[in-house]
CSV table of C-alpha atoms in Angstrom, one decimal:
chain,number,residue,atom,x,y,z
Z,1,UNK,CA,-15.2,9.0,3.3
Z,2,UNK,CA,-13.7,5.7,4.5
Z,3,UNK,CA,-15.8,2.5,4.6
Z,4,UNK,CA,-17.3,1.9,8.0
Z,5,UNK,CA,-16.5,-1.2,10.0
Z,6,UNK,CA,-20.0,-2.5,9.3
Z,7,UNK,CA,-19.5,-2.1,5.5
Z,8,UNK,CA,-16.1,-3.9,5.7
Z,9,UNK,CA,-17.7,-6.8,7.5
Z,10,UNK,CA,-20.3,-7.1,4.8
Z,11,UNK,CA,-17.6,-7.1,2.1
Z,12,UNK,CA,-15.7,-9.7,4.1
Z,13,UNK,CA,-18.8,-11.9,4.4
Z,14,UNK,CA,-19.5,-11.7,0.7
Z,15,UNK,CA,-16.0,-12.5,-0.4
Z,16,UNK,CA,-15.6,-15.3,2.2
Z,17,UNK,CA,-18.9,-16.9,1.0
Z,18,UNK,CA,-17.8,-16.7,-2.6
Z,19,UNK,CA,-14.4,-18.3,-1.7
Z,20,UNK,CA,-16.2,-21.1,0.1
Z,21,UNK,CA,-18.7,-21.6,-2.7
Z,22,UNK,CA,-16.1,-21.7,-5.4
Z,23,UNK,CA,-13.2,-23.2,-3.3
Z,24,UNK,CA,-12.4,-25.8,-6.0
Z,25,UNK,CA,-11.9,-23.0,-8.5
Z,26,UNK,CA,-9.6,-21.1,-6.2
Z,27,UNK,CA,-6.9,-23.4,-4.8
Z,28,UNK,CA,-4.4,-20.5,-4.9
Z,29,UNK,CA,-6.5,-17.3,-4.6
Z,30,UNK,CA,-9.0,-18.7,-2.1
Z,31,UNK,CA,-9.8,-17.4,1.4
Z,32,UNK,CA,-6.4,-18.4,2.7
Z,33,UNK,CA,-4.8,-15.9,0.3
Z,34,UNK,CA,-7.4,-13.2,0.8
Z,35,UNK,CA,-7.2,-13.3,4.6
Z,36,UNK,CA,-3.4,-13.3,4.5
Z,37,UNK,CA,-3.2,-10.3,2.2
Z,38,UNK,CA,-5.9,-8.5,4.2
Z,39,UNK,CA,-4.1,-9.0,7.5
Z,40,UNK,CA,-0.7,-7.9,6.2
Z,41,UNK,CA,-2.2,-5.0,4.2
Z,42,UNK,CA,-3.8,-3.7,7.4
Z,43,UNK,CA,-0.4,-4.0,9.2
Z,44,UNK,CA,1.4,-2.1,6.4
Z,45,UNK,CA,-1.3,0.6,6.1
Z,46,UNK,CA,-1.0,1.2,9.8
Z,47,UNK,CA,2.7,1.5,9.4
Z,48,UNK,CA,2.7,4.0,6.5
Z,49,UNK,CA,-0.1,6.1,7.8
Z,50,UNK,CA,-2.6,5.4,4.9
Z,51,UNK,CA,-6.3,4.9,5.2
Z,52,UNK,CA,-6.5,1.5,6.9
Z,53,UNK,CA,-10.2,1.0,6.2
Z,54,UNK,CA,-9.8,1.7,2.5
Z,55,UNK,CA,-6.8,-0.7,2.3
Z,56,UNK,CA,-8.5,-3.4,4.2
Z,57,UNK,CA,-11.6,-3.3,1.9
Z,58,UNK,CA,-9.4,-3.2,-1.2
Z,59,UNK,CA,-7.5,-6.3,0.1
Z,60,UNK,CA,-10.7,-8.2,0.5
Z,61,UNK,CA,-11.8,-7.6,-3.1
Z,62,UNK,CA,-8.4,-7.5,-4.8
Z,63,UNK,CA,-8.5,-10.9,-6.5
Z,64,UNK,CA,-12.2,-11.4,-7.3
Z,65,UNK,CA,-11.2,-11.3,-11.0
Z,66,UNK,CA,-10.3,-14.9,-10.6
Z,67,UNK,CA,-14.0,-15.7,-10.1
Z,68,UNK,CA,-14.7,-13.9,-13.4
Z,69,UNK,CA,-12.1,-15.5,-15.6
Z,70,UNK,CA,-9.0,-17.7,-15.1
Z,71,UNK,CA,-5.6,-16.2,-15.5
Z,72,UNK,CA,-7.1,-12.7,-15.6
Z,73,UNK,CA,-6.0,-9.2,-14.7
Z,74,UNK,CA,-7.4,-7.3,-11.7
Z,75,UNK,CA,-9.3,-5.0,-14.0
Z,76,UNK,CA,-11.4,-7.9,-15.2
Z,77,UNK,CA,-13.0,-8.2,-11.7
Z,78,UNK,CA,-14.3,-4.6,-11.9
Z,79,UNK,CA,-17.9,-5.5,-12.3
Z,80,UNK,CA,-18.0,-8.1,-9.5
Z,81,UNK,CA,-15.9,-5.9,-7.3
Z,82,UNK,CA,-18.3,-3.0,-7.7
Z,83,UNK,CA,-21.3,-5.3,-7.0
Z,84,UNK,CA,-19.8,-6.5,-3.8
Z,85,UNK,CA,-18.9,-3.0,-2.6
Z,86,UNK,CA,-22.3,-1.6,-3.6
Z,87,UNK,CA,-24.1,-4.4,-1.8
Z,88,UNK,CA,-22.1,-3.5,1.3
Z,89,UNK,CA,-23.4,0.1,1.2
Z,90,UNK,CA,-20.2,1.7,-0.1
Z,91,UNK,CA,-21.0,4.7,-2.2
Z,92,UNK,CA,-19.8,5.3,-5.7
Z,93,UNK,CA,-16.9,7.6,-5.0
Z,94,UNK,CA,-15.4,5.2,-2.4
Z,95,UNK,CA,-16.0,2.2,-4.7
Z,96,UNK,CA,-14.3,4.0,-7.5
Z,97,UNK,CA,-11.3,4.8,-5.2
Z,98,UNK,CA,-11.1,1.2,-4.0
Z,99,UNK,CA,-11.4,-0.3,-7.5
Z,100,UNK,CA,-8.7,2.1,-8.8
Z,101,UNK,CA,-6.5,1.2,-5.8
Z,102,UNK,CA,-6.7,-2.6,-6.7
Z,103,UNK,CA,-5.5,-1.9,-10.3
Z,104,UNK,CA,-2.8,0.5,-9.0
Z,105,UNK,CA,-1.3,-2.1,-6.6
Z,106,UNK,CA,-1.3,-5.0,-9.1
Z,107,UNK,CA,2.2,-6.3,-9.8
Z,108,UNK,CA,2.1,-5.8,-13.5
Z,109,UNK,CA,0.9,-2.1,-13.1
Z,110,UNK,CA,2.8,-0.8,-10.1
Z,111,UNK,CA,5.7,1.6,-10.2
Z,112,UNK,CA,7.9,3.5,-7.7
Z,113,UNK,CA,5.4,6.3,-7.1
Z,114,UNK,CA,2.1,4.6,-6.4
Z,115,UNK,CA,-0.1,5.9,-3.5
Z,116,UNK,CA,0.5,5.0,0.1
Z,117,UNK,CA,-2.7,2.8,0.1
Z,118,UNK,CA,-1.6,1.0,-3.0
Z,119,UNK,CA,1.9,0.5,-1.4
Z,120,UNK,CA,0.3,-1.2,1.6
Z,121,UNK,CA,-1.8,-3.5,-0.5
Z,122,UNK,CA,1.0,-4.2,-3.0
Z,123,UNK,CA,3.4,-5.1,-0.2
Z,124,UNK,CA,1.0,-7.6,1.3
Z,125,UNK,CA,0.2,-9.3,-2.0
Z,126,UNK,CA,3.9,-9.3,-3.0
Z,127,UNK,CA,4.8,-10.9,0.3
Z,128,UNK,CA,2.5,-13.8,-0.3
Z,129,UNK,CA,4.3,-14.3,-3.7
Z,130,UNK,CA,7.7,-14.1,-2.0
Z,131,UNK,CA,7.1,-16.4,0.9
Z,132,UNK,CA,9.6,-19.3,0.9
Z,133,UNK,CA,6.7,-21.8,1.2
Z,134,UNK,CA,4.7,-20.4,-1.8
Z,135,UNK,CA,6.7,-22.2,-4.6
Z,136,UNK,CA,6.8,-25.4,-2.6
Z,137,UNK,CA,3.2,-25.6,-1.3
Z,138,UNK,CA,1.2,-23.4,-3.6
Z,139,UNK,CA,2.8,-22.9,-7.0
Z,140,UNK,CA,1.2,-26.1,-8.4
Z,141,UNK,CA,-2.2,-24.8,-7.2
Z,142,UNK,CA,-1.6,-21.6,-9.2
Z,143,UNK,CA,-0.9,-23.6,-12.3
Z,144,UNK,CA,-4.1,-25.7,-11.8
Z,145,UNK,CA,-6.3,-22.7,-11.0
Z,146,UNK,CA,-5.2,-20.7,-14.0
Z,147,UNK,CA,-4.7,-23.5,-16.6
Z,148,UNK,CA,-1.2,-22.5,-17.4
Z,149,UNK,CA,2.1,-24.4,-17.6
Z,150,UNK,CA,5.3,-24.0,-15.6
Z,151,UNK,CA,7.2,-22.1,-18.3
Z,152,UNK,CA,4.3,-19.5,-18.5
Z,153,UNK,CA,4.3,-19.0,-14.7
Z,154,UNK,CA,8.1,-18.7,-14.6
Z,155,UNK,CA,8.1,-16.1,-17.4
Z,156,UNK,CA,5.3,-14.2,-15.6
Z,157,UNK,CA,7.1,-14.1,-12.3
Z,158,UNK,CA,10.5,-13.1,-13.7
Z,159,UNK,CA,9.0,-10.7,-16.2
Z,160,UNK,CA,6.9,-8.9,-13.7
Z,161,UNK,CA,9.2,-9.0,-10.6
Z,162,UNK,CA,12.6,-8.3,-12.1
Z,163,UNK,CA,12.3,-4.5,-12.5
Z,164,UNK,CA,10.7,-3.8,-9.1
Z,165,UNK,CA,13.4,-6.0,-7.5
Z,166,UNK,CA,16.4,-4.5,-9.4
Z,167,UNK,CA,15.2,-0.9,-9.0
Z,168,UNK,CA,14.5,-1.1,-5.3
Z,169,UNK,CA,10.7,-1.0,-5.0
Z,170,UNK,CA,9.9,-4.7,-4.7
Z,171,UNK,CA,8.7,-3.7,-1.2
Z,172,UNK,CA,7.7,-0.1,-0.4
Z,173,UNK,CA,7.7,-0.4,3.4
Z,174,UNK,CA,11.2,-0.1,4.8
Z,175,UNK,CA,10.2,-2.6,7.5
Z,176,UNK,CA,8.9,-5.1,4.9
Z,177,UNK,CA,12.0,-4.6,2.8
Z,178,UNK,CA,14.3,-5.2,5.8
Z,179,UNK,CA,12.4,-8.3,6.8
Z,180,UNK,CA,11.5,-10.0,3.5
Z,181,UNK,CA,13.9,-8.9,0.7
Z,182,UNK,CA,16.1,-12.0,1.4
Z,183,UNK,CA,13.0,-14.2,0.7
Z,184,UNK,CA,12.1,-12.2,-2.4
Z,185,UNK,CA,15.6,-12.4,-3.8
Z,186,UNK,CA,15.8,-16.2,-3.3
Z,187,UNK,CA,12.3,-16.7,-4.8
Z,188,UNK,CA,13.2,-14.7,-7.9
Z,189,UNK,CA,16.4,-16.5,-8.4
Z,190,UNK,CA,14.6,-19.8,-8.0
Z,191,UNK,CA,12.2,-18.9,-10.8
Z,192,UNK,CA,15.1,-17.7,-13.0
Z,193,UNK,CA,16.7,-21.1,-12.5
Z,194,UNK,CA,13.4,-22.8,-13.3
Z,195,UNK,CA,13.3,-20.9,-16.6
Z,196,UNK,CA,16.8,-22.0,-17.4
Z,197,UNK,CA,16.1,-25.6,-16.5
Z,198,UNK,CA,13.1,-25.8,-18.8
Z,199,UNK,CA,15.5,-25.2,-21.8
Z,200,UNK,CA,17.3,-28.4,-20.9
Z,201,UNK,CA,16.0,-31.3,-23.1
Z,202,UNK,CA,16.6,-33.8,-20.3
Z,203,UNK,CA,14.5,-31.7,-17.9
Z,204,UNK,CA,11.8,-31.5,-20.5
Z,205,UNK,CA,11.7,-35.3,-20.9
Z,206,UNK,CA,11.6,-35.6,-17.1
Z,207,UNK,CA,8.6,-33.3,-16.9
Z,208,UNK,CA,6.8,-35.0,-19.7
Z,209,UNK,CA,7.3,-38.4,-18.0
Z,210,UNK,CA,6.0,-37.1,-14.7
Z,211,UNK,CA,3.0,-35.6,-16.3
Z,212,UNK,CA,2.0,-38.7,-18.2
């Protein structure tokens, strides 16, 4: 059974309140990210005929792992995710489904044949990563939130996104692929160039000077 509108609103309130309470810890994965992913996931779920209520709920809780531990996987948010879903009155089978869906849609886990619900959530989250404004406005916030360096982020992005991009499932929705693949390609090439630039000793000295 899909979550009711009342249950989804309770999940939304809990996640929003947590994002507000811990806003300083979530400069990248805060409510601005959650609400963007939720809105686009609903759009993509409507387009692919999957369960919109399930996808919306999963989108709301997909990144609560960052409240549990910095630089963590989606699976590390399992306990908090289940607490939020249970408090909203979502029964165990539906909570199990939503939790599994979040893991299935995660960039590091996904493959060509994930479920339609996972496709909708993945496309929404992936789009946030591929937005042309993300590396300009938000990348430094990801570094600060997760306590990592530029090289580690560049390695993560290229390592996780290369195969989906090259094998044609970076976006699952044909409409999303048509609209956003140009952005994704440019973003991935930017991060490949960043990786290359970090091997230049002059660039390394520049970054050291800027950081000091």
